[in-house]
Coordinates of C-alpha atoms in Angstrom, one line a residue:
M1 CA 110.6 58.9 43.5
E2 CA 113.4 59.2 46.1
M3 CA 112.3 62.9 46.7
Y4 CA 108.7 61.9 47.2
T5 CA 109.7 59.2 49.7
R6 CA 111.9 61.7 51.7
I7 CA 109.0 64.2 51.8
K8 CA 106.5 61.5 52.9
N9 CA 108.7 60.2 55.6
Y10 CA 109.4 63.7 56.9
W11 CA 105.8 64.7 57.2
E12 CA 104.8 61.4 58.9
G13 CA 106.7 62.7 62.0
E14 CA 105.0 66.1 62.0
A15 CA 101.4 64.9 62.4
S16 CA 100.6 65.3 66.1
R17 CA 102.3 68.6 66.3
Y18 CA 100.4 70.1 63.4
S19 CA 97.2 68.6 64.8
E20 CA 97.8 70.7 67.9
G21 CA 98.3 73.7 65.8
I22 CA 95.0 73.4 63.9
W23 CA 93.0 73.2 67.1
K24 CA 94.5 76.5 68.1
E25 CA 93.2 77.9 64.8
M26 CA 89.8 76.3 65.3
N27 CA 89.5 78.1 68.6
S28 CA 90.5 81.5 67.4
F29 CA 89.4 84.2 64.9
K30 CA 91.3 82.2 62.2
K31 CA 88.6 79.7 61.7
Q32 CA 86.1 82.4 60.7
A33 CA 88.7 84.2 58.6
W34 CA 89.5 81.2 56.5
A35 CA 85.9 80.2 56.2
E36 CA 85.0 83.7 54.9
L37 CA 87.9 83.6 52.4
I38 CA 86.8 80.3 51.0
E39 CA 83.2 81.5 50.8
H40 CA 84.3 84.5 48.8
Y41 CA 86.2 82.7 46.2
R42 CA 84.3 79.4 45.9
P43 CA 82.0 78.6 43.0
R44 CA 78.3 79.1 43.6
G45 CA 76.0 76.2 44.6
N46 CA 75.3 74.1 47.6
P47 CA 76.5 71.6 48.6
L48 CA 79.7 71.5 46.6
K49 CA 81.9 68.5 46.1
V50 CA 85.1 69.6 47.8
L51 CA 88.6 68.1 47.5
D52 CA 91.1 69.2 50.1
I53 CA 94.6 68.1 48.8
G54 CA 97.3 67.7 51.4
T55 CA 94.8 68.0 54.2
G56 CA 97.3 67.4 57.0
P57 CA 95.4 67.1 60.2
G58 CA 92.2 68.2 58.4
F59 CA 91.7 71.9 59.1
F60 CA 90.2 72.7 55.6
A61 CA 88.3 69.5 55.6
M62 CA 86.7 70.5 58.9
L63 CA 85.9 74.0 57.7
A64 CA 84.4 72.7 54.4
A65 CA 82.3 70.1 56.2
E66 CA 81.0 72.7 58.7
M67 CA 80.0 74.9 55.7
G68 CA 77.8 72.0 54.5
H69 CA 79.8 70.6 51.7
I70 CA 80.6 67.0 50.7
V71 CA 84.3 66.7 51.5
T72 CA 87.0 64.4 50.3
A73 CA 90.5 64.9 51.6
T74 CA 93.9 63.4 50.6
D75 CA 97.3 63.3 52.1
C76 CA 100.5 61.4 51.3
T77 CA 101.0 60.4 55.0
Q78 CA 99.0 58.0 57.0
N79 CA 99.7 59.7 60.3
M80 CA 98.3 62.9 59.0
L81 CA 95.1 61.2 57.9
L82 CA 94.7 59.5 61.2
E83 CA 94.9 62.8 63.0
A84 CA 92.4 64.4 60.5
Q85 CA 89.9 61.5 61.0
N86 CA 90.1 61.9 64.7
N87 CA 89.8 65.7 64.5
I88 CA 86.7 65.7 62.3
R89 CA 85.0 63.1 64.6
Q90 CA 85.5 65.5 67.5
I91 CA 83.3 68.1 65.8
G92 CA 80.6 65.5 64.9
L93 CA 81.1 65.7 61.1
Q94 CA 82.3 63.5 58.3
A95 CA 84.7 63.5 55.4
E96 CA 86.3 60.9 53.2
F97 CA 90.1 60.6 53.9
L98 CA 92.3 58.9 51.3
L99 CA 96.0 58.2 51.2
M100 CA 97.2 59.6 47.9
D101 CA 100.1 61.2 46.1
S102 CA 98.8 64.7 45.1
H103 CA 100.5 64.4 41.7
E104 CA 98.5 61.2 40.8
L105 CA 94.9 61.4 41.9
S106 CA 92.7 58.3 41.5
F107 CA 89.5 60.2 40.9
A108 CA 87.6 60.4 37.6
D109 CA 87.7 63.4 35.3
N110 CA 85.3 66.3 36.3
S111 CA 84.7 65.0 39.9
F112 CA 84.9 68.1 42.1
D113 CA 83.5 71.6 42.2
L114 CA 86.2 73.0 44.4
I115 CA 89.8 72.1 45.2
L116 CA 91.5 73.6 48.3
C117 CA 95.1 73.3 49.5
R118 CA 97.0 75.2 52.1
N119 CA 100.8 75.1 52.7
L120 CA 101.1 72.1 50.4
T121 CA 102.3 73.3 47.0
W122 CA 105.8 74.3 48.1
T123 CA 106.4 70.5 48.8
L124 CA 105.6 69.4 45.3
Y125 CA 108.3 67.7 43.3
N126 CA 106.6 68.4 40.0
P127 CA 104.0 71.3 40.6
L128 CA 103.1 71.7 36.9
A129 CA 102.2 68.0 36.7
A130 CA 100.2 68.3 39.9
Y131 CA 98.3 71.3 38.7
K132 CA 97.4 69.6 35.4
E133 CA 96.1 66.6 37.5
W134 CA 94.0 68.9 39.7
Q135 CA 92.5 70.6 36.6
R136 CA 91.6 67.2 35.2
V137 CA 89.5 66.3 38.3
L138 CA 87.8 69.7 38.4
K139 CA 84.4 70.1 36.9
R140 CA 83.8 72.7 34.3
R141 CA 83.5 76.1 36.1
G142 CA 85.0 74.4 39.1
R143 CA 87.7 76.4 41.1
L144 CA 91.1 75.7 42.5
L145 CA 92.2 77.7 45.5
I146 CA 95.9 77.5 46.6
F147 CA 97.1 79.2 49.8
D148 CA 100.8 79.2 50.4
A149 CA 103.9 81.4 50.9
N150 CA 107.5 81.6 49.6
W151 CA 108.6 79.6 52.6
N152 CA 111.9 78.3 51.3
L153 CA 113.0 80.8 48.6
R154 CA 115.4 82.0 51.3
L155 CA 117.4 78.8 51.0
N156 CA 118.5 79.9 47.5
D157 CA 118.5 83.6 48.0
P158 CA 121.0 85.2 50.5
E159 CA 119.0 88.5 50.8
R160 CA 115.8 86.6 51.7
Q161 CA 117.7 84.5 54.2
A162 CA 118.9 87.7 55.9
Q163 CA 115.3 88.9 56.1
Y164 CA 114.3 85.6 57.6
L165 CA 117.0 85.7 60.2
A166 CA 116.0 89.3 61.1
D167 CA 112.4 88.2 61.5
M168 CA 113.5 85.4 63.9
A169 CA 115.7 87.8 65.9
E170 CA 112.8 90.3 66.2
A171 CA 110.5 87.5 67.3
E172 CA 113.0 86.3 69.9
R173 CA 113.4 89.8 71.2
R174 CA 109.7 90.0 71.8
G175 CA 109.5 86.6 73.4
I176 CA 107.7 84.9 70.5
H177 CA 108.8 81.3 69.7
R178 CA 108.4 79.7 66.3
R179 CA 106.9 76.3 66.3
G180 CA 109.8 74.0 65.6
H181 CA 110.0 71.0 63.3
V182 CA 111.0 67.5 64.4
D183 CA 114.0 67.5 62.1
P184 CA 114.6 71.1 60.8
E185 CA 117.9 70.2 59.1
E186 CA 116.3 67.5 57.0
G187 CA 113.4 69.8 56.2
D188 CA 115.8 72.4 54.9
R189 CA 117.8 69.9 52.9
I190 CA 114.6 68.6 51.2
A191 CA 113.2 72.1 50.6
K192 CA 116.4 73.6 49.1
D193 CA 116.1 71.3 46.1
L194 CA 112.4 71.5 45.4
F195 CA 111.2 73.2 42.3
L196 CA 109.2 76.0 43.9
S197 CA 112.1 77.0 46.3
T198 CA 113.6 78.8 43.4
R199 CA 110.5 80.4 41.8
L200 CA 108.9 83.7 42.9
R201 CA 105.3 83.0 43.8
P202 CA 102.4 83.4 43.2
H203 CA 103.6 84.8 39.9
W204 CA 104.9 81.4 38.8
D205 CA 101.7 79.7 39.7
A206 CA 99.5 82.2 37.9
G207 CA 101.5 81.7 34.8
A208 CA 101.3 77.9 35.1
L209 CA 97.5 78.0 35.5
I210 CA 97.2 80.3 32.5
D211 CA 99.4 78.0 30.4
L212 CA 97.2 75.0 31.5
G213 CA 94.1 76.7 30.1
F214 CA 92.3 77.9 33.3
K215 CA 89.8 80.5 31.9
E216 CA 90.0 82.8 34.9
V217 CA 93.1 83.2 37.1
F218 CA 93.2 85.3 40.2
I219 CA 95.9 86.2 42.8
N220 CA 96.2 88.0 46.1
T221 CA 99.9 88.4 47.0
D222 CA 99.3 89.0 50.7
I223 CA 96.3 87.7 52.7
T224 CA 98.1 87.9 56.0
N225 CA 96.0 90.7 57.5
R226 CA 92.9 88.4 57.2
T227 CA 94.4 85.1 58.4
W228 CA 97.3 85.7 60.7
D229 CA 97.6 86.9 64.2
E230 CA 100.1 89.5 65.4
E231 CA 102.7 86.9 66.3
D232 CA 102.5 85.3 62.9
K233 CA 103.0 88.7 61.3
I234 CA 106.2 89.1 63.3
L235 CA 107.6 85.6 62.7
Y236 CA 106.8 85.4 59.1
K237 CA 107.0 89.1 58.0
S238 CA 109.2 88.4 55.0
T239 CA 107.0 85.4 53.8
P240 CA 103.4 86.7 53.5
M241 CA 100.8 84.1 52.7
F242 CA 99.2 84.4 49.2
L243 CA 96.2 83.1 47.4
V244 CA 96.4 82.0 43.8
G245 CA 93.5 80.2 42.0
G246 CA 91.7 79.6 38.8
E247 CA 88.4 78.6 37.3
K248 CA 88.3 75.7 34.8

């Protein structure tokens, strides 16, 4: 569990900065873009019981609550949950926020209609075990929607690292500044050794979901035109955001 502790400690220090970031999203076109994407892929029915895993400062929890669903959100860091609770109060809505390891959920089988997560799965120390656990708590015909990118494949791939450095140089030339991390060196040390930092995604994820028995699996290898602004597209050109999901 040493890796889990390192990941948890690292993200505790990122909470307030990420909270600022989601308010920028809430006050831009991105809010509607993400809501439309979720609406397109979610199972039918209203309201749904939604689980937002790795909620961070609560962006998806806020969206799902605004869409009229019953929302539970988890994170492994207390500071993120405190930010999320404060953020959802500011829009006058409610969700249940729980401190929890995303690999070991405390919910009963068949509890949720929809599971959401964004920019979480790359941090998993055992993604196959986590996906099996998420499948367990989904209801029959429930859906899992994963949004992520190959953020750290570059740490184990010199060609991708060169592409990343070229992206950063182009952004700097245009006066665009990447949101920095509190301790980027520690972040890279952790990420380099994580399972998904050596797998090409979403291809690996789709195969894992098929092997676990999801009856329908769907992928979109690049959703950036729908969800990113022009600065994002320059900063992260070589790491487009994808969607991968499945229906139980």
